[in-house]
Amino acid sequence: GAPPPPPLHFMEALVHAYPDAAAEKNSEGKLPLHLASECIDITSRYLESEGILLLLSKVYPAGLTEKDGGGKVPLQILEERGVSKMGGKIGKSGVIRYMKSLTKGRSRSESESDKHHHDDNRS
């Protein structure tokens, strides 16, 4: 299987030192958010994994709607692994809801808001 995710404090230090890392894709077209979605530990370390997903989502929100080399956004990877359908805390996870709201909001309004961003400032 996939290697376990690095500790949250390590990820926070890395993102603090080099925020642009969250937007860097690897040779397979995967962002750190895609990789985190693949290796999130939904059993024993979900709080730490949840923290990593939230951190990467906040540092680079555009990553939520970016597709990897296989054409998947991070949320699709999580859903394929059954994370969002699981019972208990992880199924009702705030970060999953947060990712869903941003993924839907961004993909729906991306083309509009990017072109007409100044229209939002009407008084």
XYZ file of N, CA and C in Angstrom:
369
model
N 0.823 -1.201 0.000
C 0.000 0.000 0.000
C 0.855 1.247 0.000
N 0.190 2.364 0.098
C 0.881 3.651 0.118
C 1.586 3.839 1.455
N 2.677 4.590 1.450
C 3.370 4.861 2.723
C 2.496 5.735 3.615
N 2.716 5.673 4.923
C 1.900 6.508 5.817
C 2.216 7.985 5.590
N 1.248 8.873 5.853
C 1.529 10.290 5.676
C 2.552 10.766 6.696
N 3.307 11.807 6.352
C 4.270 12.348 7.322
C 3.515 13.013 8.468
N 4.176 13.207 9.608
C 3.506 13.852 10.740
C 3.034 15.261 10.374
N 1.920 15.672 10.965
C 1.340 16.973 10.679
C 2.324 18.110 10.968
N 3.047 18.024 12.074
C 3.979 19.115 12.416
C 5.070 19.265 11.357
N 5.457 18.176 10.739
C 6.446 18.211 9.655
C 5.858 18.929 8.433
N 4.613 18.585 8.104
C 3.940 19.211 6.966
C 3.748 20.712 7.194
N 3.374 21.078 8.419
C 3.188 22.500 8.735
C 4.496 23.269 8.582
N 5.595 22.676 9.049
C 6.902 23.324 8.928
C 7.298 23.463 7.457
N 7.043 22.421 6.678
C 7.387 22.431 5.258
C 6.592 23.498 4.506
N 5.288 23.542 4.737
C 4.427 24.506 4.059
C 4.764 25.936 4.495
N 5.126 26.091 5.769
C 5.512 27.416 6.259
C 6.798 27.881 5.576
N 7.739 26.961 5.420
C 9.022 27.293 4.805
C 8.906 27.480 3.292
N 8.028 26.701 2.667
C 7.906 26.727 1.206
C 6.450 26.502 0.787
N 5.612 27.558 0.934
C 4.181 27.410 0.634
C 3.900 26.946 -0.801
N 4.756 27.336 -1.742
C 4.543 26.956 -3.144
C 4.623 25.453 -3.362
N 5.186 24.738 -2.404
C 5.287 23.277 -2.532
C 3.897 22.647 -2.691
N 2.890 23.261 -2.093
C 1.527 22.724 -2.168
C 0.979 22.739 -3.598
N 1.599 23.555 -4.472
C 1.137 23.666 -5.860
C 2.035 22.910 -6.835
N 3.047 22.215 -6.317
C 3.994 21.493 -7.166
C 3.492 20.086 -7.470
N 3.430 19.758 -8.761
C 3.010 18.404 -9.157
C 4.221 17.506 -9.351
N 4.035 16.210 -9.101
C 5.109 15.246 -9.346
C 5.030 14.744 -10.789
N 5.823 13.758 -11.118
C 5.891 13.255 -12.496
C 4.577 12.613 -12.954
N 3.715 12.233 -12.006
C 2.416 11.630 -12.351
C 1.299 12.674 -12.358
N 1.683 13.946 -12.259
C 0.686 15.021 -12.265
C -0.071 15.150 -10.963
N 0.485 14.610 -9.881
C -0.197 14.651 -8.589
C 0.341 15.786 -7.726
N -0.581 16.520 -7.123
C -0.241 17.535 -6.132
C -0.083 16.850 -4.777
N 0.530 17.527 -3.797
C 0.561 16.958 -2.438
C -0.837 16.601 -1.924
N -1.846 17.369 -2.344
C -3.223 17.081 -1.922
C -3.720 15.748 -2.492
N -3.340 15.437 -3.737
C -3.691 14.129 -4.313
C -2.985 13.013 -3.526
N -1.706 13.221 -3.247
C -0.925 12.196 -2.541
C -1.460 11.984 -1.126
N -1.806 13.083 -0.459
C -2.363 12.973 0.891
C -3.692 12.219 0.852
N -4.489 12.471 -0.184
C -5.785 11.792 -0.317
C -5.595 10.293 -0.528
N -4.504 9.937 -1.209
C -4.221 8.524 -1.459
C -3.737 7.802 -0.206
N -2.999 8.496 0.652
C -2.378 7.774 1.764
C -2.965 8.131 3.128
N -4.061 8.895 3.121
C -4.688 9.226 4.410
C -4.997 7.931 5.168
N -4.658 7.937 6.444
C -4.914 6.764 7.282
C -6.276 6.945 7.934
N -7.272 6.232 7.393
C -8.635 6.440 7.860
C -8.968 5.606 9.083
N -7.999 4.861 9.589
C -8.288 4.029 10.749
C -7.617 4.569 12.007
N -6.307 4.540 12.055
C -5.644 4.866 13.316
C -5.167 6.311 13.414
N -4.906 6.961 12.272
C -4.331 8.306 12.373
C -5.187 9.329 11.637
N -6.507 9.196 11.730
C -7.343 10.072 10.901
C -7.244 11.535 11.309
N -7.067 11.832 12.591
C -6.978 13.242 13.002
C -5.757 13.915 12.393
N -4.636 13.229 12.417
C -3.410 13.751 11.806
C -3.595 13.884 10.299
N -4.181 12.868 9.682
C -4.409 12.885 8.243
C -5.389 13.992 7.861
N -6.413 14.157 8.675
C -7.403 15.207 8.461
C -6.732 16.573 8.522
N -5.827 16.738 9.467
C -5.097 17.998 9.605
C -4.254 18.298 8.373
N -3.640 17.273 7.804
C -2.814 17.440 6.602
C -3.685 17.843 5.415
N -4.834 17.182 5.247
C -5.749 17.534 4.148
C -6.229 18.980 4.283
N -6.578 19.374 5.504
C -7.059 20.725 5.744
C -5.958 21.747 5.467
N -4.764 21.462 5.948
C -3.622 22.347 5.731
C -3.379 22.571 4.236
N -3.301 21.482 3.470
C -3.033 21.586 2.035
C -4.189 22.255 1.287
N -5.420 22.013 1.745
C -6.591 22.634 1.116
C -6.591 24.141 1.326
N -6.153 24.567 2.508
C -6.152 26.004 2.816
C -4.980 26.721 2.153
N -3.835 26.059 2.071
C -2.658 26.687 1.466
C -2.829 26.820 -0.048
N -3.441 25.814 -0.670
C -3.624 25.828 -2.126
C -5.028 25.329 -2.485
N -6.065 26.172 -2.249
C -7.441 25.743 -2.505
C -7.692 25.335 -3.958
N -6.966 25.925 -4.897
C -7.148 25.576 -6.317
C -6.840 24.100 -6.566
N -6.020 23.507 -5.686
C -5.667 22.095 -5.823
C -6.859 21.162 -5.690
N -7.927 21.645 -5.047
C -9.114 20.814 -4.855
C -9.809 20.492 -6.168
N -9.643 21.360 -7.176
C -10.301 21.111 -8.460
C -9.301 20.751 -9.555
N -8.029 20.593 -9.182
C -7.034 20.182 -10.181
C -7.015 18.666 -10.297
N -6.982 18.193 -11.537
C -6.963 16.753 -11.780
C -5.530 16.251 -11.870
N -5.321 15.026 -11.382
C -4.005 14.397 -11.494
C -3.867 13.769 -12.880
N -2.782 13.055 -13.102
C -2.538 12.411 -14.386
C -3.645 11.447 -14.784
N -4.353 10.915 -13.789
C -5.447 9.988 -14.054
C -6.796 10.675 -14.199
N -6.795 12.008 -14.143
C -8.034 12.766 -14.317
C -8.900 12.884 -13.084
N -8.306 12.677 -11.903
C -9.094 12.721 -10.656
C -8.724 13.929 -9.802
N -9.757 14.518 -9.194
C -9.526 15.560 -8.189
C -9.353 14.851 -6.843
N -8.716 15.520 -5.856
C -8.459 14.854 -4.567
C -9.696 14.228 -3.918
N -10.826 14.906 -3.984
C -12.037 14.377 -3.356
C -12.474 13.061 -3.997
N -12.290 12.933 -5.314
C -12.635 11.678 -5.995
C -11.787 10.531 -5.458
N -10.526 10.811 -5.201
C -9.621 9.782 -4.663
C -10.125 9.328 -3.294
N -10.500 10.298 -2.455
C -11.024 9.968 -1.124
C -12.320 9.178 -1.225
N -13.199 9.587 -2.154
C -14.481 8.891 -2.293
C -14.285 7.471 -2.809
N -13.328 7.292 -3.722
C -13.050 5.939 -4.227
C -12.522 5.037 -3.122
N -11.827 5.629 -2.173
C -11.309 4.846 -1.052
C -12.380 4.651 0.014
N -13.551 5.241 -0.202
C -14.650 5.060 0.739
C -14.588 5.945 1.958
N -13.709 6.950 1.943
C -13.529 7.781 3.129
C -14.798 8.555 3.470
N -15.435 9.153 2.468
C -16.583 10.006 2.772
C -17.827 9.195 3.126
N -17.827 7.899 2.816
C -18.992 7.065 3.124
C -18.836 6.318 4.453
N -17.661 6.407 5.044
C -17.420 5.678 6.289
C -18.246 6.248 7.431
N -18.601 5.391 8.326
C -19.316 5.849 9.511
C -18.362 6.494 10.500
N -18.887 6.866 11.627
C -18.052 7.408 12.681
C -17.531 8.791 12.353
N -16.455 9.163 13.035
C -15.936 10.525 12.943
C -15.456 10.886 11.547
N -14.763 9.974 10.881
C -14.183 10.327 9.586
C -15.270 10.514 8.531
N -16.359 9.759 8.613
C -17.451 9.911 7.658
C -18.141 11.257 7.771
N -18.169 11.788 8.987
C -18.795 13.096 9.216
C -17.725 14.180 9.305
N -16.547 13.842 8.872
C -15.392 14.716 8.985
C -15.630 16.121 8.457
N -15.235 17.089 9.248
C -15.340 18.481 8.820
C -14.499 18.753 7.586
N -13.336 18.131 7.497
C -12.454 18.407 6.357
C -13.052 17.845 5.068
N -13.738 16.720 5.152
C -14.381 16.157 3.958
C -15.486 17.109 3.491
N -16.286 17.597 4.440
C -17.339 18.567 4.081
C -16.734 19.839 3.507
N -15.663 20.302 4.134
C -14.964 21.511 3.674
C -14.454 21.322 2.243
N -13.833 20.175 1.990
C -13.313 19.882 0.651
C -14.454 19.791 -0.364
N -15.564 19.162 0.042
C -16.720 19.040 -0.866
C -17.263 20.412 -1.235
N -17.416 21.281 -0.231
C -17.993 22.601 -0.504
C -17.074 23.410 -1.415
N -15.780 23.343 -1.170
C -14.844 24.093 -2.011
C -14.742 23.493 -3.406
N -14.762 22.165 -3.496
C -14.658 21.513 -4.796
C -15.859 21.876 -5.650
N -17.058 21.780 -5.064
C -18.267 22.107 -5.823
C -18.313 23.590 -6.160
N -18.018 24.433 -5.174
C -18.058 25.881 -5.395
C -17.070 26.330 -6.461
N -15.852 25.806 -6.388
C -14.825 26.219 -7.339
C -15.142 25.729 -8.743
N -15.525 24.465 -8.879
C -15.729 23.939 -10.228
C -16.938 24.602 -10.889
N -17.948 24.971 -10.092
C -19.133 25.599 -10.647
C -18.847 27.036 -11.070
N -18.127 27.799 -10.230
C -17.982 29.231 -10.484
C -16.604 29.621 -11.001
N -15.735 28.635 -11.191
C -14.358 28.929 -11.595
C -14.297 29.787 -12.859
N -14.938 29.330 -13.934
C -14.837 30.033 -15.200
C -15.441 31.432 -15.094
N -16.532 31.554 -14.339
C -17.168 32.856 -14.189
C -16.297 33.810 -13.378
N -15.933 33.365 -12.165
C -15.280 34.285 -11.240
C -13.871 34.660 -11.695
N -13.181 33.781 -12.385
C -11.834 34.113 -12.822
C -11.851 35.206 -13.886
N -12.884 35.180 -14.738
C -12.963 36.173 -15.810
C -13.550 37.493 -15.317
N -14.508 37.401 -14.382
C -15.236 38.607 -13.957
C -15.023 38.885 -12.475
N -13.808 38.786 -12.023
C -13.560 38.911 -10.594
C -13.928 40.294 -10.073
N -13.743 41.333 -10.898
C -14.045 42.682 -10.448
C -15.537 42.916 -10.241
N -16.401 42.082 -10.827
C -17.834 42.223 -10.663
C -18.283 41.951 -9.226
N -17.463 41.236 -8.463
C -17.830 40.900 -7.085
C -17.831 42.129 -6.183
N -17.210 43.218 -6.617
C -17.041 44.388 -5.755
C -18.130 45.450 -5.971
N -19.291 45.027 -6.464
C -20.389 45.984 -6.640
C -20.888 46.450 -5.277
N -21.227 47.743 -5.179
C -21.733 48.250 -3.896
C -23.183 48.655 -4.008
